[in-house]
Short mmCIF file of C-alpha atoms in Angstrom, two decimals:
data_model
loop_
_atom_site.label_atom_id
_atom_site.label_comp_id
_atom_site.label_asym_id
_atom_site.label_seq_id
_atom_site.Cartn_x
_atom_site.Cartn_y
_atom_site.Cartn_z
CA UNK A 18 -9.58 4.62 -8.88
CA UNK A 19 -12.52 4.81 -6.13
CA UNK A 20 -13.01 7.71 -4.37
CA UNK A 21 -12.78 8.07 -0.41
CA UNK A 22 -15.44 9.32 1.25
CA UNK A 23 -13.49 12.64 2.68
CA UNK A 24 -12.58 13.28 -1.17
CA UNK A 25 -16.40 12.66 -2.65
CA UNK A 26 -19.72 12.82 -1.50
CA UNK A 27 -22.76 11.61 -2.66
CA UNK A 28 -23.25 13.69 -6.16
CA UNK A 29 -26.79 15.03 -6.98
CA UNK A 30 -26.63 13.46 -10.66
CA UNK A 31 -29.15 15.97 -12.33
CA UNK A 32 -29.70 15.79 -16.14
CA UNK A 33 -27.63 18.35 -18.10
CA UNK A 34 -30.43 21.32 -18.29
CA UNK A 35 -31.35 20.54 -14.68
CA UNK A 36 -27.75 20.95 -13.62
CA UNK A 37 -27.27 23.98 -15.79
CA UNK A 38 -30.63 25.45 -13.73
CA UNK A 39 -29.31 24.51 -10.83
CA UNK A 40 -25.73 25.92 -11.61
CA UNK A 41 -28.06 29.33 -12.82
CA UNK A 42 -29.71 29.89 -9.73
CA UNK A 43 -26.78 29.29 -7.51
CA UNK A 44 -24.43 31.99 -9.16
CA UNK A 45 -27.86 34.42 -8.77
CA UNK A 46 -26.59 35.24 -5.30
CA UNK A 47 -22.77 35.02 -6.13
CA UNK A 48 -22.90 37.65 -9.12
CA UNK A 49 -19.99 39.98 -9.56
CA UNK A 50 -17.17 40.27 -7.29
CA UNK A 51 -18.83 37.42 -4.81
CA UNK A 52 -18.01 34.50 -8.01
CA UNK A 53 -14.93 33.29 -5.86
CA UNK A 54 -17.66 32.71 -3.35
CA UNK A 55 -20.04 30.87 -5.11
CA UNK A 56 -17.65 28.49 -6.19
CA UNK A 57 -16.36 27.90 -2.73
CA UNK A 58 -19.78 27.16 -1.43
CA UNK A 59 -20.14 24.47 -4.04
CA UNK A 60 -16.59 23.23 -3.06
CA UNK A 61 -17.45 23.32 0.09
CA UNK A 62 -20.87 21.11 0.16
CA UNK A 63 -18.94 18.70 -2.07
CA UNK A 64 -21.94 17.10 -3.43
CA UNK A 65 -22.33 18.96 -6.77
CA UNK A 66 -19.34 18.96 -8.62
CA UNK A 67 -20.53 17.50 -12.05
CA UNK A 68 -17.11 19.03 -13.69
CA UNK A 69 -14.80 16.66 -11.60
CA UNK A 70 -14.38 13.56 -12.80
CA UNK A 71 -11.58 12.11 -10.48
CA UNK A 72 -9.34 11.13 -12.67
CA UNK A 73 -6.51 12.24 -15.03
CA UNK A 74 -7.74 13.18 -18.06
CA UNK A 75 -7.18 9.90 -20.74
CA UNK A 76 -5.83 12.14 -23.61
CA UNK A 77 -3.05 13.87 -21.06
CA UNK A 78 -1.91 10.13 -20.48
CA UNK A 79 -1.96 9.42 -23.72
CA UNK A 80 0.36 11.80 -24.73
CA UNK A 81 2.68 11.39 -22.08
CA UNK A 82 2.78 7.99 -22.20
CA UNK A 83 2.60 7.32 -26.50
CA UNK A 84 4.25 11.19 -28.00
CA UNK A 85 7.16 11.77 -26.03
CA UNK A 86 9.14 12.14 -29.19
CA UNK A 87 7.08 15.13 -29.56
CA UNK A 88 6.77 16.60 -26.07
CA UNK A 89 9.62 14.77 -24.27
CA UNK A 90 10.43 13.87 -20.85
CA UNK A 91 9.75 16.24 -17.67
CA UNK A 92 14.16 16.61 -17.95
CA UNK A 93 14.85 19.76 -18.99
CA UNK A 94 18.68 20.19 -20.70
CA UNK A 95 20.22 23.94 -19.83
CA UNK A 96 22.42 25.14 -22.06
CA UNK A 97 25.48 24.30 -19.47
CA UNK A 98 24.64 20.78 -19.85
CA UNK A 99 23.20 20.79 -16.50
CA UNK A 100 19.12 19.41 -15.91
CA UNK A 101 16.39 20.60 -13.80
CA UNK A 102 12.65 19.37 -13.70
CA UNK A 103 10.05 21.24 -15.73
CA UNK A 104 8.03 23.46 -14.55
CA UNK A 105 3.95 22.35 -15.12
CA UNK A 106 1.37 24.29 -15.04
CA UNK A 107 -2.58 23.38 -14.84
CA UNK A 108 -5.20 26.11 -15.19
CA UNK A 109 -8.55 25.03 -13.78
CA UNK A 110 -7.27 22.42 -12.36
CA UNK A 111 -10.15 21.52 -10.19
CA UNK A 112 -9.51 18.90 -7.96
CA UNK A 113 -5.39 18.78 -9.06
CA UNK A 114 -5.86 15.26 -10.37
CA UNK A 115 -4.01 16.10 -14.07
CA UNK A 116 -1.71 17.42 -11.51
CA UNK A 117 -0.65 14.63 -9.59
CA UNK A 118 -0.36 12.72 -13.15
CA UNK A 119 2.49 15.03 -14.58
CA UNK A 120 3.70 15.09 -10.95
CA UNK A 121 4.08 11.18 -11.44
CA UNK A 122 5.90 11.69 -14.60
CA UNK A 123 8.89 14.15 -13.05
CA UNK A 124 7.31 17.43 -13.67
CA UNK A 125 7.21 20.52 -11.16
CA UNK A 126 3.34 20.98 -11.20
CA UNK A 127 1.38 24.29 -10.23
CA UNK A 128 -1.95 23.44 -10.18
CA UNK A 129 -4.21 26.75 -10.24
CA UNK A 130 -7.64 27.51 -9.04
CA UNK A 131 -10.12 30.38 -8.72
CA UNK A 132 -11.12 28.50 -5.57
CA UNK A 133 -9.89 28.26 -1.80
CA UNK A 134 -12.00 25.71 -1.43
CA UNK A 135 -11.11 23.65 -4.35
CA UNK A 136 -7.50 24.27 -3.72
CA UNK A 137 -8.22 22.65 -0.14
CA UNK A 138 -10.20 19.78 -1.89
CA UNK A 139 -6.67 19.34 -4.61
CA UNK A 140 -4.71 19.27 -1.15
CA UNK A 141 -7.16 16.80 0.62
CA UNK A 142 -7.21 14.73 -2.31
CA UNK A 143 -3.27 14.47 -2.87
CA UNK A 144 -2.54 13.56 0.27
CA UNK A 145 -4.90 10.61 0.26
CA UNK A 146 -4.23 9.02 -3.13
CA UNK A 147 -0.48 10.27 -3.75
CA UNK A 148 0.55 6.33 -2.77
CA UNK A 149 -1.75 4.98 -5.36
CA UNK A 150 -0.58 3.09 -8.26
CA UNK A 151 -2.08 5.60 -10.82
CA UNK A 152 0.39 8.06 -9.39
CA UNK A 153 2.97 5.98 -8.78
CA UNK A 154 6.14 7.33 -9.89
CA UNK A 155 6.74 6.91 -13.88
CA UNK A 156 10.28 6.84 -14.38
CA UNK A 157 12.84 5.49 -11.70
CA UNK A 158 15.59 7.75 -12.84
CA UNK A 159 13.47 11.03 -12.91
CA UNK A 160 11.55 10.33 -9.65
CA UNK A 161 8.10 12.08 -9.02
CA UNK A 162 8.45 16.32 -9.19
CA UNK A 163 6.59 18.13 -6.76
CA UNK A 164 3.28 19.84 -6.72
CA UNK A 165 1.76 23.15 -5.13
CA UNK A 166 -2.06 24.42 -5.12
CA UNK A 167 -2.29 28.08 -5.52
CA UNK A 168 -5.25 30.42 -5.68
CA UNK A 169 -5.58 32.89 -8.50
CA UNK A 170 -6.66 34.81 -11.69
CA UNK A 171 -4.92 33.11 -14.60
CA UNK A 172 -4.76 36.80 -16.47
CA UNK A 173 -3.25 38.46 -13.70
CA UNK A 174 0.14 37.53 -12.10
CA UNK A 175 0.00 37.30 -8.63
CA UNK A 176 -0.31 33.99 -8.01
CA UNK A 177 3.38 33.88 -9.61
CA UNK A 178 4.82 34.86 -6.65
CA UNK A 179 3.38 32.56 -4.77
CA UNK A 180 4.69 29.60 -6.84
CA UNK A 181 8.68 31.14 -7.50
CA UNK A 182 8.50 29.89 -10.61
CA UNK A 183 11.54 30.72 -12.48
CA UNK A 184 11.52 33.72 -14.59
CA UNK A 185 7.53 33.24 -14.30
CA UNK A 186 7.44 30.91 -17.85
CA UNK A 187 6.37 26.90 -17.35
CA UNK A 188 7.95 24.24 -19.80
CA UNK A 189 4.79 22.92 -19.94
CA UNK A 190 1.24 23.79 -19.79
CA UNK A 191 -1.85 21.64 -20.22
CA UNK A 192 -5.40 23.61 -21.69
CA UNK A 193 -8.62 21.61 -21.42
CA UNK A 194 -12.40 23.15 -20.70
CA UNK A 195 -14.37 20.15 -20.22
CA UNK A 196 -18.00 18.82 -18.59
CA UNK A 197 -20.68 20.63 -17.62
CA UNK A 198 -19.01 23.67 -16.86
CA UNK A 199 -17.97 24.51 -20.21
CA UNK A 200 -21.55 24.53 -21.37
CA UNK A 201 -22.53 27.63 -18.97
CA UNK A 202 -23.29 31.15 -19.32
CA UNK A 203 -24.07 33.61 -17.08
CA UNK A 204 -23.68 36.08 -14.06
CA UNK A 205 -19.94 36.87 -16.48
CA UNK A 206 -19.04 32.88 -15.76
CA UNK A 207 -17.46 32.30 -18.75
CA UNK A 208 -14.29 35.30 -17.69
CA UNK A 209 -13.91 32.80 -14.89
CA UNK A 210 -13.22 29.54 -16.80
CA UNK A 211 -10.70 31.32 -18.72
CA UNK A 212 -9.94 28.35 -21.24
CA UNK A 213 -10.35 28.32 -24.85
CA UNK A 214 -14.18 26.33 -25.66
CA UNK A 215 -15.46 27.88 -22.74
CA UNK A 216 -15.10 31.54 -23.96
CA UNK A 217 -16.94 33.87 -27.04
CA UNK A 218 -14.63 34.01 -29.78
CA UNK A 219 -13.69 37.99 -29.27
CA UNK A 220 -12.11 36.53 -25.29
CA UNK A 221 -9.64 33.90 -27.60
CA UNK A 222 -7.16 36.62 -28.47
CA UNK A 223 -6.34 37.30 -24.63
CA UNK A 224 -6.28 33.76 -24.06
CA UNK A 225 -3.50 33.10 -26.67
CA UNK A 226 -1.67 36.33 -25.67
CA UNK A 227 -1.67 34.75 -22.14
CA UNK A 228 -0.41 31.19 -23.08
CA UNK A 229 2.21 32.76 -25.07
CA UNK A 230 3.96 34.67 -22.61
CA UNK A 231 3.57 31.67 -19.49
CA UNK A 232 4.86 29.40 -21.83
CA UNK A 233 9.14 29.29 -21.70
CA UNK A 234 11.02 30.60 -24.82
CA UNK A 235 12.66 27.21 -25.49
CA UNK A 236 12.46 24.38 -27.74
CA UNK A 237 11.62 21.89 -24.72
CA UNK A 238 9.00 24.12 -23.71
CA UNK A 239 5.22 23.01 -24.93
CA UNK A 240 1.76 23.98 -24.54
CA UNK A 241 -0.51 21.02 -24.90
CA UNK A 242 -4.63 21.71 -25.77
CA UNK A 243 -7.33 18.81 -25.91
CA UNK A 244 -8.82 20.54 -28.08
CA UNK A 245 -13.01 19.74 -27.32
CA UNK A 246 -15.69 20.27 -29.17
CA UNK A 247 -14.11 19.07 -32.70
CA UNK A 248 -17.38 18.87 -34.56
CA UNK A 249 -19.45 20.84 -33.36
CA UNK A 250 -21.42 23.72 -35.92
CA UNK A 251 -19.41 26.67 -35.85
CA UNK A 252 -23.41 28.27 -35.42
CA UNK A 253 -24.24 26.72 -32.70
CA UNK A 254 -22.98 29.17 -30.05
CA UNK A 255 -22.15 28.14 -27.14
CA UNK A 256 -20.61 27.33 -24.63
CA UNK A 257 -18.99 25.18 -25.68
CA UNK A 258 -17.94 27.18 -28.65
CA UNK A 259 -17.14 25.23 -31.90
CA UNK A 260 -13.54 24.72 -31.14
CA UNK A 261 -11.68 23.05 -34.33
CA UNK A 262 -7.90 23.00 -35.25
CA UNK A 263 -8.00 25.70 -37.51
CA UNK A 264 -9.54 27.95 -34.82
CA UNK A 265 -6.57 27.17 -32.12
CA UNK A 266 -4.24 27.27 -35.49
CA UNK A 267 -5.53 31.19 -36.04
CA UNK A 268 -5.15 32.47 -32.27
CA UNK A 269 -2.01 30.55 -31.28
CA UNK A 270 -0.11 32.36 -34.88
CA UNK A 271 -0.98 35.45 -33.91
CA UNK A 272 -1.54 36.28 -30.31
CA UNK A 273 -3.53 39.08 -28.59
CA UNK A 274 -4.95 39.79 -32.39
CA UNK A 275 -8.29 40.10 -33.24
CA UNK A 276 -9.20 36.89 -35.78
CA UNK A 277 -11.84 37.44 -37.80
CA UNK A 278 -14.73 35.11 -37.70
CA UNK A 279 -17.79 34.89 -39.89
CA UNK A 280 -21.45 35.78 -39.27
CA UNK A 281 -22.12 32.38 -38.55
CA UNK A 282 -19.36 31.47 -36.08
CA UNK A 283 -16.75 29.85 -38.23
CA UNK A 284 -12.82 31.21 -37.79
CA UNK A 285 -11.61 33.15 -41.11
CA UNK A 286 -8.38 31.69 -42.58
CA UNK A 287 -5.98 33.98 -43.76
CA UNK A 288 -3.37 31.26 -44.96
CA UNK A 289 -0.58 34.44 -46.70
CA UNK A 290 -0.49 36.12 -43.02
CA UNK A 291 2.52 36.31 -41.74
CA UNK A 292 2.50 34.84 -38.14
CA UNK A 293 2.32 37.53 -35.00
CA UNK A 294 4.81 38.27 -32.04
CA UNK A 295 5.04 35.91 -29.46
CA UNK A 296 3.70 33.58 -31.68
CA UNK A 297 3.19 29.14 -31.56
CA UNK A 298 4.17 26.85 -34.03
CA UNK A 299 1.78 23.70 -33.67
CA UNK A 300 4.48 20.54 -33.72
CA UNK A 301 2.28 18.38 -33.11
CA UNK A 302 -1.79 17.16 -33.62
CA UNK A 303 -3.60 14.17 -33.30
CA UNK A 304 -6.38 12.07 -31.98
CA UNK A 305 -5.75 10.59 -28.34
CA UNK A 306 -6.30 6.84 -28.14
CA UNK A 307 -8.51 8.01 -25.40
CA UNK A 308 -10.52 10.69 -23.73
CA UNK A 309 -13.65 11.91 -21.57
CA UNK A 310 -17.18 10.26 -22.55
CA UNK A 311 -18.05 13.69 -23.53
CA UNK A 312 -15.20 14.37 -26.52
CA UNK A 313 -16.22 10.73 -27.96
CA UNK A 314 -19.44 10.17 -30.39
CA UNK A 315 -22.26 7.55 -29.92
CA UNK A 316 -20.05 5.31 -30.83
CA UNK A 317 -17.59 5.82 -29.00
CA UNK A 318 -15.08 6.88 -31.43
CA UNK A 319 -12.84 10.02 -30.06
CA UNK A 320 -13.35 13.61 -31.53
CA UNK A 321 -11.00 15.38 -29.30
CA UNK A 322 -7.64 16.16 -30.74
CA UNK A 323 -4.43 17.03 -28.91
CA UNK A 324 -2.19 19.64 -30.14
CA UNK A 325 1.34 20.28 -29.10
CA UNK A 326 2.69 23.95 -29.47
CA UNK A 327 6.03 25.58 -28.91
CA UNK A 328 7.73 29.28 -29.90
CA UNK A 329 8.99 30.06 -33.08
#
């Protein structure tokens, strides 16, 4: 899909520890309670963005389009017999275009953003690419859903107001950390990504806790993670943080509790505990066909998995 030139300017393509320099000395002057600021300026020159990628993410259409035995359609069945649309939500969802994808399957999609700016940039770009075949509408029957921008904190709940979501719970939410971004820390960044690779290990448990009480109570209700990086050593540090199954297994059974991790970074597995209130069952896990250049090796073969997880 090309960009227009109202949705993109010209990038400054820096190599990865120029861009993280770059990134550094920009937040310098947007420290503290000023963040929301810094991110709006970069919004708002448009021409470093290296976290926005402009299209859906791969692994997202992958398992819309290839495991809807496991997460099913955007219909949601009440127990009357009647159907609504499912409510959708993105956190982080930069420039809304994972948005306008589960908008083109049926869903009800909130995208949310940190940003004013970027949520004017999600508007700006929907209305210029809604008519394009990649977000053409998926199903006849179902129709596209709708979608709505909003500003705000994922961790607190004002923004919920603003969307009217029902009983404040989404049938669906979709977690993914990805690009530059995710490798950056500093200035108390890493609070703003909010998303699981992004953060230190001791920030997971809120995370979970979090996910667990947006997502609905309900059997068609799922939380869907690319989980990103796979493979990496658990003593690495980050950000990225080593992110493998077993360390989304841990904090999804049991959240807003401390898991225990070793010295050297890697998630203790305590396989006799029982699981903790509010917790996920993981239903299902797998490689996508397809993903970002940056969850694949050298040779192109994916490391990202997707895992699908629903209440108890």
């Amino acid at each position: 899909m090309a960009a227009t030139a109202a949705t993109r300017q010209p990038q400054k393509d820096l190599p990865l520890e120029e861009s993280r320099a770059y990134l550094k000395n920009h937040f310098k002057d947007h420290s503290g309670a000023k963040y929301k600021d810094g991110w709006d300026k970069l919004w708002q020159a448009g021409d470093f963005l290296p976290w926005d990628r402009m299209v859906p993410s791969p692994a997202l259409a992958d398992t819309l389009n290839n495991h809807s035995h496991v997460v099913g359609s955007a219909k949601l069945v009440l127990p009357d017999g009647t159907t609504r649309r499912k409510q959708a939500l993105v956190p982080g969802c930069g420039r809304g275009v994972d948005v306008m994808l589960l908008q083109s399957y049926g869903y009800d999609v909130v995208g949310l953003e940190i940003s004013a700016k970027a949520v004017e940039a999600c508007e700006t770009y929907a209305r210029e690419t809604e008519n394009e075949e990649l977000y053409g509408c998926k199903d006849e029957k179902l129709g596209k859903g709708s979608r709505k921008f909003v500003v705000g904190d994922f961790y607190a709940d004002e923004w919920l107001d603003k969307v009217g979501v029902k009983d404040g719970v989404f049938e669906l939410i979709y977690d993914y950390t990805v690009s530059l971004f995710s490798e950056l820390s500093f200035n108390g960044l890493l609070i703003l990504l909010q998303f699981f690779c992004a953060m230190n290990p001791s920030m997971r448990p809120a995370w979970a806790n979090r996910m667990s009480t947006l997502l609905a109570p309900n059997p068609q209700a799922n939380l869907i993670c690319l989980e990103f990086p796979t493979n990496k050593p658990p003593n690495a540090g980050g950000p990225p943080y080593s992110s493998p199954p077993k360390a989304y297994m841990e904090h999804l059974s049991h959240p807003g509790e401390d898991v225990p991790y070793t010295a050297e970074g890697e998630v203790k597995v305590n396989p006799l505990a029982d699981s903790g209130p509010g917790a996920l069952e993981r239903v299902g896990h797998w490689h996508p066909t397809d993903t970002h250049a940056i969850g694949k090796d050298t040779e192109g073969k994916v490391n990202d998995y997707v895992s699908v997880w629903r209440h108890r």
